Amino acid sequence: MSNSPTPDKLTVHHLDDSRSIRILWMLEELSVPYELVTYKRMQDMTAPADLKMIHVSGTSPIITEGNLTLSESGAIFLRDKYDTEGKIKPSKEGKLDDLYFLHYSEGTLMPLLANKLIFGVLPDKAPFLLRPMFGIITDLMNTNFLNPRLQTQAGLIEEHLAKSGDWFAGGDHPTAADFMMIFPLESWNYRYPELIGKNAKAFVGRIHERPAYKRAVEKAGGHRFA
Ligand SMILES: N[C@@H](CCC(=O)N[C@@H](CS)C(=O)NCC(=O)O)C(=O)O
């Protein structure tokens, strides 16, 4: 953990290369002042115990502000506290897509990507003699379960972006859906570029070029997927 927060100020507790880039990017788009406390992943990639002292989930993002301590990126966006001028609100027509992709990001996409990552490292973590067997299990999971499902989701995303344009809820500015979708899509593009579609790639590229996103990455001290 680096530096300590001022109790009443909005503070983002950020783990390196994590979903909290979503919150930093949003706050930068809105020019909302915040403090940042950064945490370094352990060697096994899990969060350090310090993060559990902030919120029992021990996962990032966590925000603190006065008496509030909140984890879950979706909840932070649904709380809808910082957009006082409606800069990142969806249009009336885009509202349902905004809600859909906000939930889809963590409810459908992240579990598939997390499983793929876990099964991918399993053979290396297994006891030496069992590694070939774990390799076979990983291959079976990928071929029979994870890759076909990711392919389905890639198709859904391609089709949606072809209709909605630059942003998941349409319109000319990012909304909660985009802040939520950047993390699965940028990590997917980074780890398995052969399994992601061209509209999703272009979405990631567009966001990585935004000055607010770049500021977020700079303040975070870098972001592996950017
Ligand atoms: N659904 C949660 C997931 C949070 C989560 O798992 N964050 C990861 C970082 S991307 C984490 O803190 N991992 C560390 C650990 O589980 O030890 C959210 O959207 O906030």
PDB file of C-alpha atoms and ligand atoms in Angstrom:
ATOM      1  CA  MET A   1       0.000   0.000   0.000  1.00  0.00           C
ATOM      2  CA  SER A   2       1.284   3.516  -0.716  1.00  0.00           C
ATOM      3  CA  ASN A   3       0.191   6.749   1.025  1.00  0.00           C
ATOM      4  CA  SER A   4      -2.829   6.909   3.337  1.00  0.00           C
ATOM      5  CA  PRO A   5      -6.216   8.417   2.569  1.00  0.00           C
ATOM      6  CA  THR A   6      -7.796  11.576   3.993  1.00  0.00           C
ATOM      7  CA  PRO A   7     -11.024  10.231   5.634  1.00  0.00           C
ATOM      8  CA  ASP A   8     -13.568  12.649   4.100  1.00  0.00           C
ATOM      9  CA  LYS A   9     -12.116  12.717   0.610  1.00  0.00           C
ATOM     10  CA  LEU A  10     -13.137  10.362  -2.144  1.00  0.00           C
ATOM     11  CA  THR A  11     -10.393   7.739  -2.247  1.00  0.00           C
ATOM     12  CA  VAL A  12      -9.947   4.993  -4.800  1.00  0.00           C
ATOM     13  CA  HIS A  13      -8.138   1.927  -3.502  1.00  0.00           C
ATOM     14  CA  HIS A  14      -6.419   0.664  -6.609  1.00  0.00           C
ATOM     15  CA  LEU A  15      -4.745  -2.687  -7.152  1.00  0.00           C
ATOM     16  CA  ASP A  16      -2.243  -2.779 -10.008  1.00  0.00           C
ATOM     17  CA  ASP A  17      -3.583  -3.927 -13.412  1.00  0.00           C
ATOM     18  CA  SER A  18      -7.087  -4.230 -12.045  1.00  0.00           C
ATOM     19  CA  ARG A  19     -10.722  -3.352 -12.597  1.00  0.00           C
ATOM     20  CA  SER A  20     -10.320  -0.138 -10.638  1.00  0.00           C
ATOM     21  CA  ILE A  21      -8.971   1.450 -13.813  1.00  0.00           C
ATOM     22  CA  ARG A  22     -12.712   1.711 -14.605  1.00  0.00           C
ATOM     23  CA  ILE A  23     -13.254   4.103 -11.708  1.00  0.00           C
ATOM     24  CA  LEU A  24     -10.108   6.122 -12.348  1.00  0.00           C
ATOM     25  CA  TRP A  25     -11.066   6.554 -15.998  1.00  0.00           C
ATOM     26  CA  MET A  26     -14.600   7.696 -15.070  1.00  0.00           C
ATOM     27  CA  LEU A  27     -13.334  10.192 -12.475  1.00  0.00           C
ATOM     28  CA  GLU A  28     -10.834  11.576 -14.984  1.00  0.00           C
ATOM     29  CA  GLU A  29     -13.577  11.974 -17.621  1.00  0.00           C
ATOM     30  CA  LEU A  30     -15.651  13.885 -15.072  1.00  0.00           C
ATOM     31  CA  SER A  31     -12.697  15.862 -13.624  1.00  0.00           C
ATOM     32  CA  VAL A  32     -13.733  14.783 -10.121  1.00  0.00           C
ATOM     33  CA  PRO A  33     -10.874  15.151  -7.616  1.00  0.00           C
ATOM     34  CA  TYR A  34      -9.909  11.981  -5.758  1.00  0.00           C
ATOM     35  CA  GLU A  35      -7.119  10.476  -3.749  1.00  0.00           C
ATOM     36  CA  LEU A  36      -5.470   7.292  -4.828  1.00  0.00           C
ATOM     37  CA  VAL A  37      -4.083   4.531  -2.650  1.00  0.00           C
ATOM     38  CA  THR A  38      -2.242   1.887  -4.607  1.00  0.00           C
ATOM     39  CA  TYR A  39      -1.730  -1.760  -3.678  1.00  0.00           C
ATOM     40  CA  LYS A  40       0.678  -4.224  -5.237  1.00  0.00           C
ATOM     41  CA  ARG A  41      -0.419  -7.723  -6.173  1.00  0.00           C
ATOM     42  CA  MET A  42       1.329 -10.576  -4.405  1.00  0.00           C
ATOM     43  CA  GLN A  43       3.472 -13.005  -6.365  1.00  0.00           C
ATOM     44  CA  ASP A  44       0.453 -15.273  -6.922  1.00  0.00           C
ATOM     45  CA  MET A  45      -1.434 -12.258  -8.368  1.00  0.00           C
ATOM     46  CA  THR A  46      -3.878 -11.998  -5.452  1.00  0.00           C
ATOM     47  CA  ALA A  47      -4.425  -8.733  -3.571  1.00  0.00           C
ATOM     48  CA  PRO A  48      -2.364  -8.034  -0.442  1.00  0.00           C
ATOM     49  CA  ALA A  49      -4.023  -8.398   2.989  1.00  0.00           C
ATOM     50  CA  ASP A  50      -4.038  -4.564   3.321  1.00  0.00           C
ATOM     51  CA  LEU A  51      -6.953  -4.393   0.918  1.00  0.00           C
ATOM     52  CA  LYS A  52      -9.059  -6.645   3.189  1.00  0.00           C
ATOM     53  CA  MET A  53      -8.540  -4.105   5.960  1.00  0.00           C
ATOM     54  CA  ILE A  54     -10.414  -1.566   3.813  1.00  0.00           C
ATOM     55  CA  HIS A  55     -13.287  -3.892   2.794  1.00  0.00           C
ATOM     56  CA  VAL A  56     -13.825  -7.529   3.688  1.00  0.00           C
ATOM     57  CA  SER A  57     -14.083  -8.484  -0.013  1.00  0.00           C
ATOM     58  CA  GLY A  58     -10.390  -7.647  -0.399  1.00  0.00           C
ATOM     59  CA  THR A  59     -10.983  -6.935  -4.086  1.00  0.00           C
ATOM     60  CA  SER A  60     -10.344  -3.843  -6.129  1.00  0.00           C
ATOM     61  CA  PRO A  61     -11.924  -1.393  -6.796  1.00  0.00           C
ATOM     62  CA  ILE A  62     -12.919  -0.121  -3.379  1.00  0.00           C
ATOM     63  CA  ILE A  63     -13.850   3.489  -2.772  1.00  0.00           C
ATOM     64  CA  THR A  64     -14.018   5.238   0.577  1.00  0.00           C
ATOM     65  CA  GLU A  65     -15.624   8.595   1.216  1.00  0.00           C
ATOM     66  CA  GLY A  66     -16.598   9.796   4.697  1.00  0.00           C
ATOM     67  CA  ASN A  67     -18.531   6.924   6.300  1.00  0.00           C
ATOM     68  CA  LEU A  68     -18.885   5.023   3.053  1.00  0.00           C
ATOM     69  CA  THR A  69     -16.760   2.053   2.069  1.00  0.00           C
ATOM     70  CA  LEU A  70     -17.923   0.436  -1.171  1.00  0.00           C
ATOM     71  CA  SER A  71     -16.579  -2.383  -3.324  1.00  0.00           C
ATOM     72  CA  GLU A  72     -17.975  -3.863  -6.596  1.00  0.00           C
ATOM     73  CA  SER A  73     -17.391  -1.701  -9.620  1.00  0.00           C
ATOM     74  CA  GLY A  74     -21.000  -2.135 -10.819  1.00  0.00           C
ATOM     75  CA  ALA A  75     -22.335  -0.795  -7.506  1.00  0.00           C
ATOM     76  CA  ILE A  76     -19.989   2.187  -7.708  1.00  0.00           C
ATOM     77  CA  PHE A  77     -21.432   3.083 -11.135  1.00  0.00           C
ATOM     78  CA  LEU A  78     -25.047   2.395 -10.156  1.00  0.00           C
ATOM     79  CA  ARG A  79     -24.642   4.672  -7.122  1.00  0.00           C
ATOM     80  CA  ASP A  80     -24.297   7.400  -9.720  1.00  0.00           C
ATOM     81  CA  LYS A  81     -22.826  10.014  -7.418  1.00  0.00           C
ATOM     82  CA  TYR A  82     -20.224  11.929  -9.365  1.00  0.00           C
ATOM     83  CA  ASP A  83     -21.867  12.842 -12.668  1.00  0.00           C
ATOM     84  CA  THR A  84     -23.542  16.042 -11.524  1.00  0.00           C
ATOM     85  CA  GLU A  85     -23.806  17.459 -15.062  1.00  0.00           C
ATOM     86  CA  GLY A  86     -25.061  14.329 -16.801  1.00  0.00           C
ATOM     87  CA  LYS A  87     -21.854  14.020 -18.870  1.00  0.00           C
ATOM     88  CA  ILE A  88     -21.859  10.230 -18.825  1.00  0.00           C
ATOM     89  CA  LYS A  89     -25.598   9.544 -18.676  1.00  0.00           C
ATOM     90  CA  PRO A  90     -27.094   7.396 -21.426  1.00  0.00           C
ATOM     91  CA  SER A  91     -29.850   8.787 -23.601  1.00  0.00           C
ATOM     92  CA  LYS A  92     -33.391   7.550 -22.958  1.00  0.00           C
ATOM     93  CA  GLU A  93     -33.022   5.143 -25.906  1.00  0.00           C
ATOM     94  CA  GLY A  94     -29.623   3.908 -24.645  1.00  0.00           C
ATOM     95  CA  LYS A  95     -30.665   3.284 -21.042  1.00  0.00           C
ATOM     96  CA  LEU A  96     -31.431  -0.417 -21.395  1.00  0.00           C
ATOM     97  CA  ASP A  97     -28.189  -1.133 -23.268  1.00  0.00           C
ATOM     98  CA  ASP A  98     -26.320   0.769 -20.582  1.00  0.00           C
ATOM     99  CA  LEU A  99     -27.855  -1.405 -17.859  1.00  0.00           C
ATOM    100  CA  TYR A 100     -27.432  -4.586 -19.881  1.00  0.00           C
ATOM    101  CA  PHE A 101     -23.708  -4.131 -20.576  1.00  0.00           C
ATOM    102  CA  LEU A 102     -22.982  -2.857 -17.069  1.00  0.00           C
ATOM    103  CA  HIS A 103     -24.188  -6.230 -15.730  1.00  0.00           C
ATOM    104  CA  TYR A 104     -23.018  -8.318 -18.675  1.00  0.00           C
ATOM    105  CA  SER A 105     -19.435  -7.199 -18.097  1.00  0.00           C
ATOM    106  CA  GLU A 106     -19.175  -8.837 -14.652  1.00  0.00           C
ATOM    107  CA  GLY A 107     -22.010 -11.357 -14.932  1.00  0.00           C
ATOM    108  CA  THR A 108     -21.114 -13.059 -18.221  1.00  0.00           C
ATOM    109  CA  LEU A 109     -17.811 -11.884 -19.652  1.00  0.00           C
ATOM    110  CA  MET A 110     -15.499 -11.694 -16.650  1.00  0.00           C
ATOM    111  CA  PRO A 111     -16.326 -15.219 -15.352  1.00  0.00           C
ATOM    112  CA  LEU A 112     -15.442 -16.710 -18.765  1.00  0.00           C
ATOM    113  CA  LEU A 113     -12.194 -14.734 -18.987  1.00  0.00           C
ATOM    114  CA  ALA A 114     -11.280 -15.482 -15.369  1.00  0.00           C
ATOM    115  CA  ASN A 115     -11.895 -19.212 -15.901  1.00  0.00           C
ATOM    116  CA  LYS A 116      -9.780 -19.170 -19.029  1.00  0.00           C
ATOM    117  CA  LEU A 117      -6.960 -17.489 -17.142  1.00  0.00           C
ATOM    118  CA  ILE A 118      -7.198 -19.908 -14.199  1.00  0.00           C
ATOM    119  CA  PHE A 119      -7.305 -23.027 -16.415  1.00  0.00           C
ATOM    120  CA  GLY A 120      -4.424 -21.588 -18.446  1.00  0.00           C
ATOM    121  CA  VAL A 121      -2.086 -21.388 -15.453  1.00  0.00           C
ATOM    122  CA  LEU A 122      -3.258 -24.612 -13.810  1.00  0.00           C
ATOM    123  CA  PRO A 123      -0.767 -26.964 -15.555  1.00  0.00           C
ATOM    124  CA  ASP A 124       2.184 -24.813 -14.388  1.00  0.00           C
ATOM    125  CA  LYS A 125       0.916 -24.722 -10.805  1.00  0.00           C
ATOM    126  CA  ALA A 126       0.255 -28.473 -10.565  1.00  0.00           C
ATOM    127  CA  PRO A 127       2.782 -30.879  -9.023  1.00  0.00           C
ATOM    128  CA  PHE A 128       5.358 -31.743 -11.688  1.00  0.00           C
ATOM    129  CA  LEU A 129       4.197 -35.307 -12.397  1.00  0.00           C
ATOM    130  CA  LEU A 130       0.551 -34.245 -12.735  1.00  0.00           C
ATOM    131  CA  ARG A 131       1.233 -31.426 -15.207  1.00  0.00           C
ATOM    132  CA  PRO A 132       0.462 -33.439 -18.370  1.00  0.00           C
ATOM    133  CA  MET A 133      -2.903 -34.446 -16.892  1.00  0.00           C
ATOM    134  CA  PHE A 134      -3.735 -30.849 -15.979  1.00  0.00           C
ATOM    135  CA  GLY A 135      -2.669 -29.808 -19.482  1.00  0.00           C
ATOM    136  CA  ILE A 136      -5.257 -32.204 -20.912  1.00  0.00           C
ATOM    137  CA  ILE A 137      -7.950 -30.855 -18.568  1.00  0.00           C
ATOM    138  CA  THR A 138      -7.139 -27.274 -19.628  1.00  0.00           C
ATOM    139  CA  ASP A 139      -7.312 -28.224 -23.308  1.00  0.00           C
ATOM    140  CA  LEU A 140     -10.659 -29.948 -22.777  1.00  0.00           C
ATOM    141  CA  MET A 141     -12.072 -26.961 -20.894  1.00  0.00           C
ATOM    142  CA  ASN A 142     -10.908 -24.576 -23.606  1.00  0.00           C
ATOM    143  CA  THR A 143     -12.125 -26.634 -26.526  1.00  0.00           C
ATOM    144  CA  ASN A 144     -15.426 -27.808 -25.122  1.00  0.00           C
ATOM    145  CA  PHE A 145     -16.506 -25.014 -22.843  1.00  0.00           C
ATOM    146  CA  LEU A 146     -14.607 -21.730 -22.730  1.00  0.00           C
ATOM    147  CA  ASN A 147     -13.646 -21.001 -26.346  1.00  0.00           C
ATOM    148  CA  PRO A 148     -17.100 -21.715 -27.825  1.00  0.00           C
ATOM    149  CA  ARG A 149     -18.696 -19.497 -25.177  1.00  0.00           C
ATOM    150  CA  LEU A 150     -16.203 -16.709 -25.746  1.00  0.00           C
ATOM    151  CA  GLN A 151     -16.842 -17.015 -29.461  1.00  0.00           C
ATOM    152  CA  THR A 152     -20.579 -16.569 -28.844  1.00  0.00           C
ATOM    153  CA  GLN A 153     -19.910 -13.491 -26.699  1.00  0.00           C
ATOM    154  CA  ALA A 154     -17.471 -12.083 -29.265  1.00  0.00           C
ATOM    155  CA  GLY A 155     -20.260 -12.372 -31.853  1.00  0.00           C
ATOM    156  CA  LEU A 156     -22.776 -10.658 -29.574  1.00  0.00           C
ATOM    157  CA  ILE A 157     -20.375  -7.770 -28.918  1.00  0.00           C
ATOM    158  CA  GLU A 158     -19.463  -7.364 -32.605  1.00  0.00           C
ATOM    159  CA  GLU A 159     -23.098  -7.263 -33.606  1.00  0.00           C
ATOM    160  CA  HIS A 160     -23.978  -4.806 -30.863  1.00  0.00           C
ATOM    161  CA  LEU A 161     -21.130  -2.362 -31.572  1.00  0.00           C
ATOM    162  CA  ALA A 162     -21.904  -2.504 -35.301  1.00  0.00           C
ATOM    163  CA  LYS A 163     -25.316  -1.057 -34.395  1.00  0.00           C
ATOM    164  CA  SER A 164     -24.526   1.165 -31.409  1.00  0.00           C
ATOM    165  CA  GLY A 165     -21.416   2.880 -32.851  1.00  0.00           C
ATOM    166  CA  ASP A 166     -18.552   4.084 -30.664  1.00  0.00           C
ATOM    167  CA  TRP A 167     -20.265   3.395 -27.325  1.00  0.00           C
ATOM    168  CA  PHE A 168     -22.242   0.486 -25.896  1.00  0.00           C
ATOM    169  CA  ALA A 169     -25.270   2.645 -25.128  1.00  0.00           C
ATOM    170  CA  GLY A 170     -24.961   4.596 -28.397  1.00  0.00           C
ATOM    171  CA  GLY A 171     -24.592   8.373 -28.406  1.00  0.00           C
ATOM    172  CA  ASP A 172     -21.414  10.430 -28.440  1.00  0.00           C
ATOM    173  CA  HIS A 173     -19.942   9.840 -24.988  1.00  0.00           C
ATOM    174  CA  PRO A 174     -19.032   6.900 -22.748  1.00  0.00           C
ATOM    175  CA  THR A 175     -21.556   5.704 -20.149  1.00  0.00           C
ATOM    176  CA  ALA A 176     -21.340   3.229 -17.252  1.00  0.00           C
ATOM    177  CA  ALA A 177     -21.539   0.338 -19.754  1.00  0.00           C
ATOM    178  CA  ASP A 178     -18.313   1.490 -21.440  1.00  0.00           C
ATOM    179  CA  PHE A 179     -16.486   2.075 -18.147  1.00  0.00           C
ATOM    180  CA  MET A 180     -17.471  -1.461 -17.150  1.00  0.00           C
ATOM    181  CA  MET A 181     -16.724  -3.077 -20.525  1.00  0.00           C
ATOM    182  CA  ILE A 182     -13.228  -1.655 -21.000  1.00  0.00           C
ATOM    183  CA  PHE A 183     -11.621  -4.015 -18.466  1.00  0.00           C
ATOM    184  CA  PRO A 184     -12.835  -7.355 -19.860  1.00  0.00           C
ATOM    185  CA  LEU A 185     -12.267  -6.213 -23.427  1.00  0.00           C
ATOM    186  CA  GLU A 186      -8.777  -4.792 -22.921  1.00  0.00           C
ATOM    187  CA  SER A 187      -7.649  -7.837 -20.926  1.00  0.00           C
ATOM    188  CA  TRP A 188      -9.220 -10.184 -23.525  1.00  0.00           C
ATOM    189  CA  ASN A 189      -7.490  -8.290 -26.334  1.00  0.00           C
ATOM    190  CA  TYR A 190      -4.189  -8.450 -24.443  1.00  0.00           C
ATOM    191  CA  ARG A 191      -4.322 -12.145 -23.519  1.00  0.00           C
ATOM    192  CA  TYR A 192      -6.280 -13.793 -26.354  1.00  0.00           C
ATOM    193  CA  PRO A 193      -6.243 -11.356 -29.318  1.00  0.00           C
ATOM    194  CA  GLU A 194      -7.115 -14.191 -31.715  1.00  0.00           C
ATOM    195  CA  LEU A 195     -10.500 -14.689 -30.005  1.00  0.00           C
ATOM    196  CA  ILE A 196     -11.767 -11.103 -30.027  1.00  0.00           C
ATOM    197  CA  GLY A 197     -13.579  -9.282 -32.845  1.00  0.00           C
ATOM    198  CA  LYS A 198     -12.548  -6.173 -34.765  1.00  0.00           C
ATOM    199  CA  ASN A 199     -15.230  -3.870 -33.343  1.00  0.00           C
ATOM    200  CA  ALA A 200     -14.208  -4.780 -29.812  1.00  0.00           C
ATOM    201  CA  LYS A 201     -10.550  -4.171 -30.690  1.00  0.00           C
ATOM    202  CA  ALA A 202     -11.435  -0.779 -32.142  1.00  0.00           C
ATOM    203  CA  PHE A 203     -13.425   0.051 -28.974  1.00  0.00           C
ATOM    204  CA  VAL A 204     -10.371  -0.724 -26.826  1.00  0.00           C
ATOM    205  CA  GLY A 205      -8.112   1.291 -29.141  1.00  0.00           C
ATOM    206  CA  ARG A 206     -10.470   4.293 -29.023  1.00  0.00           C
ATOM    207  CA  ILE A 207     -10.553   4.335 -25.249  1.00  0.00           C
ATOM    208  CA  HIS A 208      -6.810   3.921 -24.900  1.00  0.00           C
ATOM    209  CA  GLU A 209      -6.413   7.101 -26.956  1.00  0.00           C
ATOM    210  CA  ARG A 210      -8.649   9.207 -24.724  1.00  0.00           C
ATOM    211  CA  PRO A 211      -6.758  11.808 -22.668  1.00  0.00           C
ATOM    212  CA  ALA A 212      -8.833  10.944 -19.560  1.00  0.00           C
ATOM    213  CA  TYR A 213      -7.957   7.236 -19.852  1.00  0.00           C
ATOM    214  CA  LYS A 214      -4.282   8.110 -20.348  1.00  0.00           C
ATOM    215  CA  ARG A 215      -4.336  10.304 -17.239  1.00  0.00           C
ATOM    216  CA  ALA A 216      -5.930   7.437 -15.283  1.00  0.00           C
ATOM    217  CA  VAL A 217      -3.180   5.061 -16.387  1.00  0.00           C
ATOM    218  CA  GLU A 218      -0.485   7.587 -15.572  1.00  0.00           C
ATOM    219  CA  LYS A 219      -1.864   8.202 -12.079  1.00  0.00           C
ATOM    220  CA  ALA A 220      -2.167   4.449 -11.505  1.00  0.00           C
ATOM    221  CA  GLY A 221       1.529   4.126 -12.303  1.00  0.00           C
ATOM    222  CA  GLY A 222       0.840   2.107 -15.455  1.00  0.00           C
ATOM    223  CA  HIS A 223      -1.684  -0.503 -16.522  1.00  0.00           C
ATOM    224  CA  ARG A 224      -0.602  -3.739 -18.173  1.00  0.00           C
ATOM    225  CA  PHE A 225      -3.528  -3.866 -20.614  1.00  0.00           C
ATOM    226  CA  ALA A 226      -3.242  -0.263 -21.854  1.00  0.00           C
TER     227      ALA A 226
HETATM  228  N1  LIG B   1     -17.008  -8.080  -9.293  1.00  0.00           N
HETATM  229  C1  LIG B   1     -15.949  -7.341  -8.659  1.00  0.00           C
HETATM  230  C2  LIG B   1     -14.634  -8.085  -8.907  1.00  0.00           C
HETATM  231  C3  LIG B   1     -13.471  -7.459  -8.184  1.00  0.00           C
HETATM  232  C4  LIG B   1     -12.179  -8.258  -8.391  1.00  0.00           C
HETATM  233  O1  LIG B   1     -12.160  -9.503  -8.383  1.00  0.00           O
HETATM  234  N2  LIG B   1     -11.077  -7.543  -8.553  1.00  0.00           N
HETATM  235  C5  LIG B   1      -9.798  -8.190  -8.748  1.00  0.00           C
HETATM  236  C6  LIG B   1      -8.865  -7.285  -9.541  1.00  0.00           C
HETATM  237  S1  LIG B   1      -9.328  -7.035 -11.192  1.00  0.00           S
HETATM  238  C7  LIG B   1      -9.103  -8.415  -7.427  1.00  0.00           C
HETATM  239  O2  LIG B   1      -9.183  -7.573  -6.552  1.00  0.00           O
HETATM  240  N3  LIG B   1      -8.380  -9.533  -7.324  1.00  0.00           N
HETATM  241  C8  LIG B   1      -7.524  -9.794  -6.214  1.00  0.00           C
HETATM  242  C9  LIG B   1      -7.909 -10.994  -5.422  1.00  0.00           C
HETATM  243  O3  LIG B   1      -8.963 -11.590  -5.696  1.00  0.00           O
HETATM  244  O4  LIG B   1      -7.147 -11.341  -4.515  1.00  0.00           O
HETATM  245  C10 LIG B   1     -15.924  -5.919  -9.210  1.00  0.00           C
HETATM  246  O5  LIG B   1     -16.362  -5.682 -10.340  1.00  0.00           O
HETATM  247  O6  LIG B   1     -15.497  -5.002  -8.496  1.00  0.00           O
END
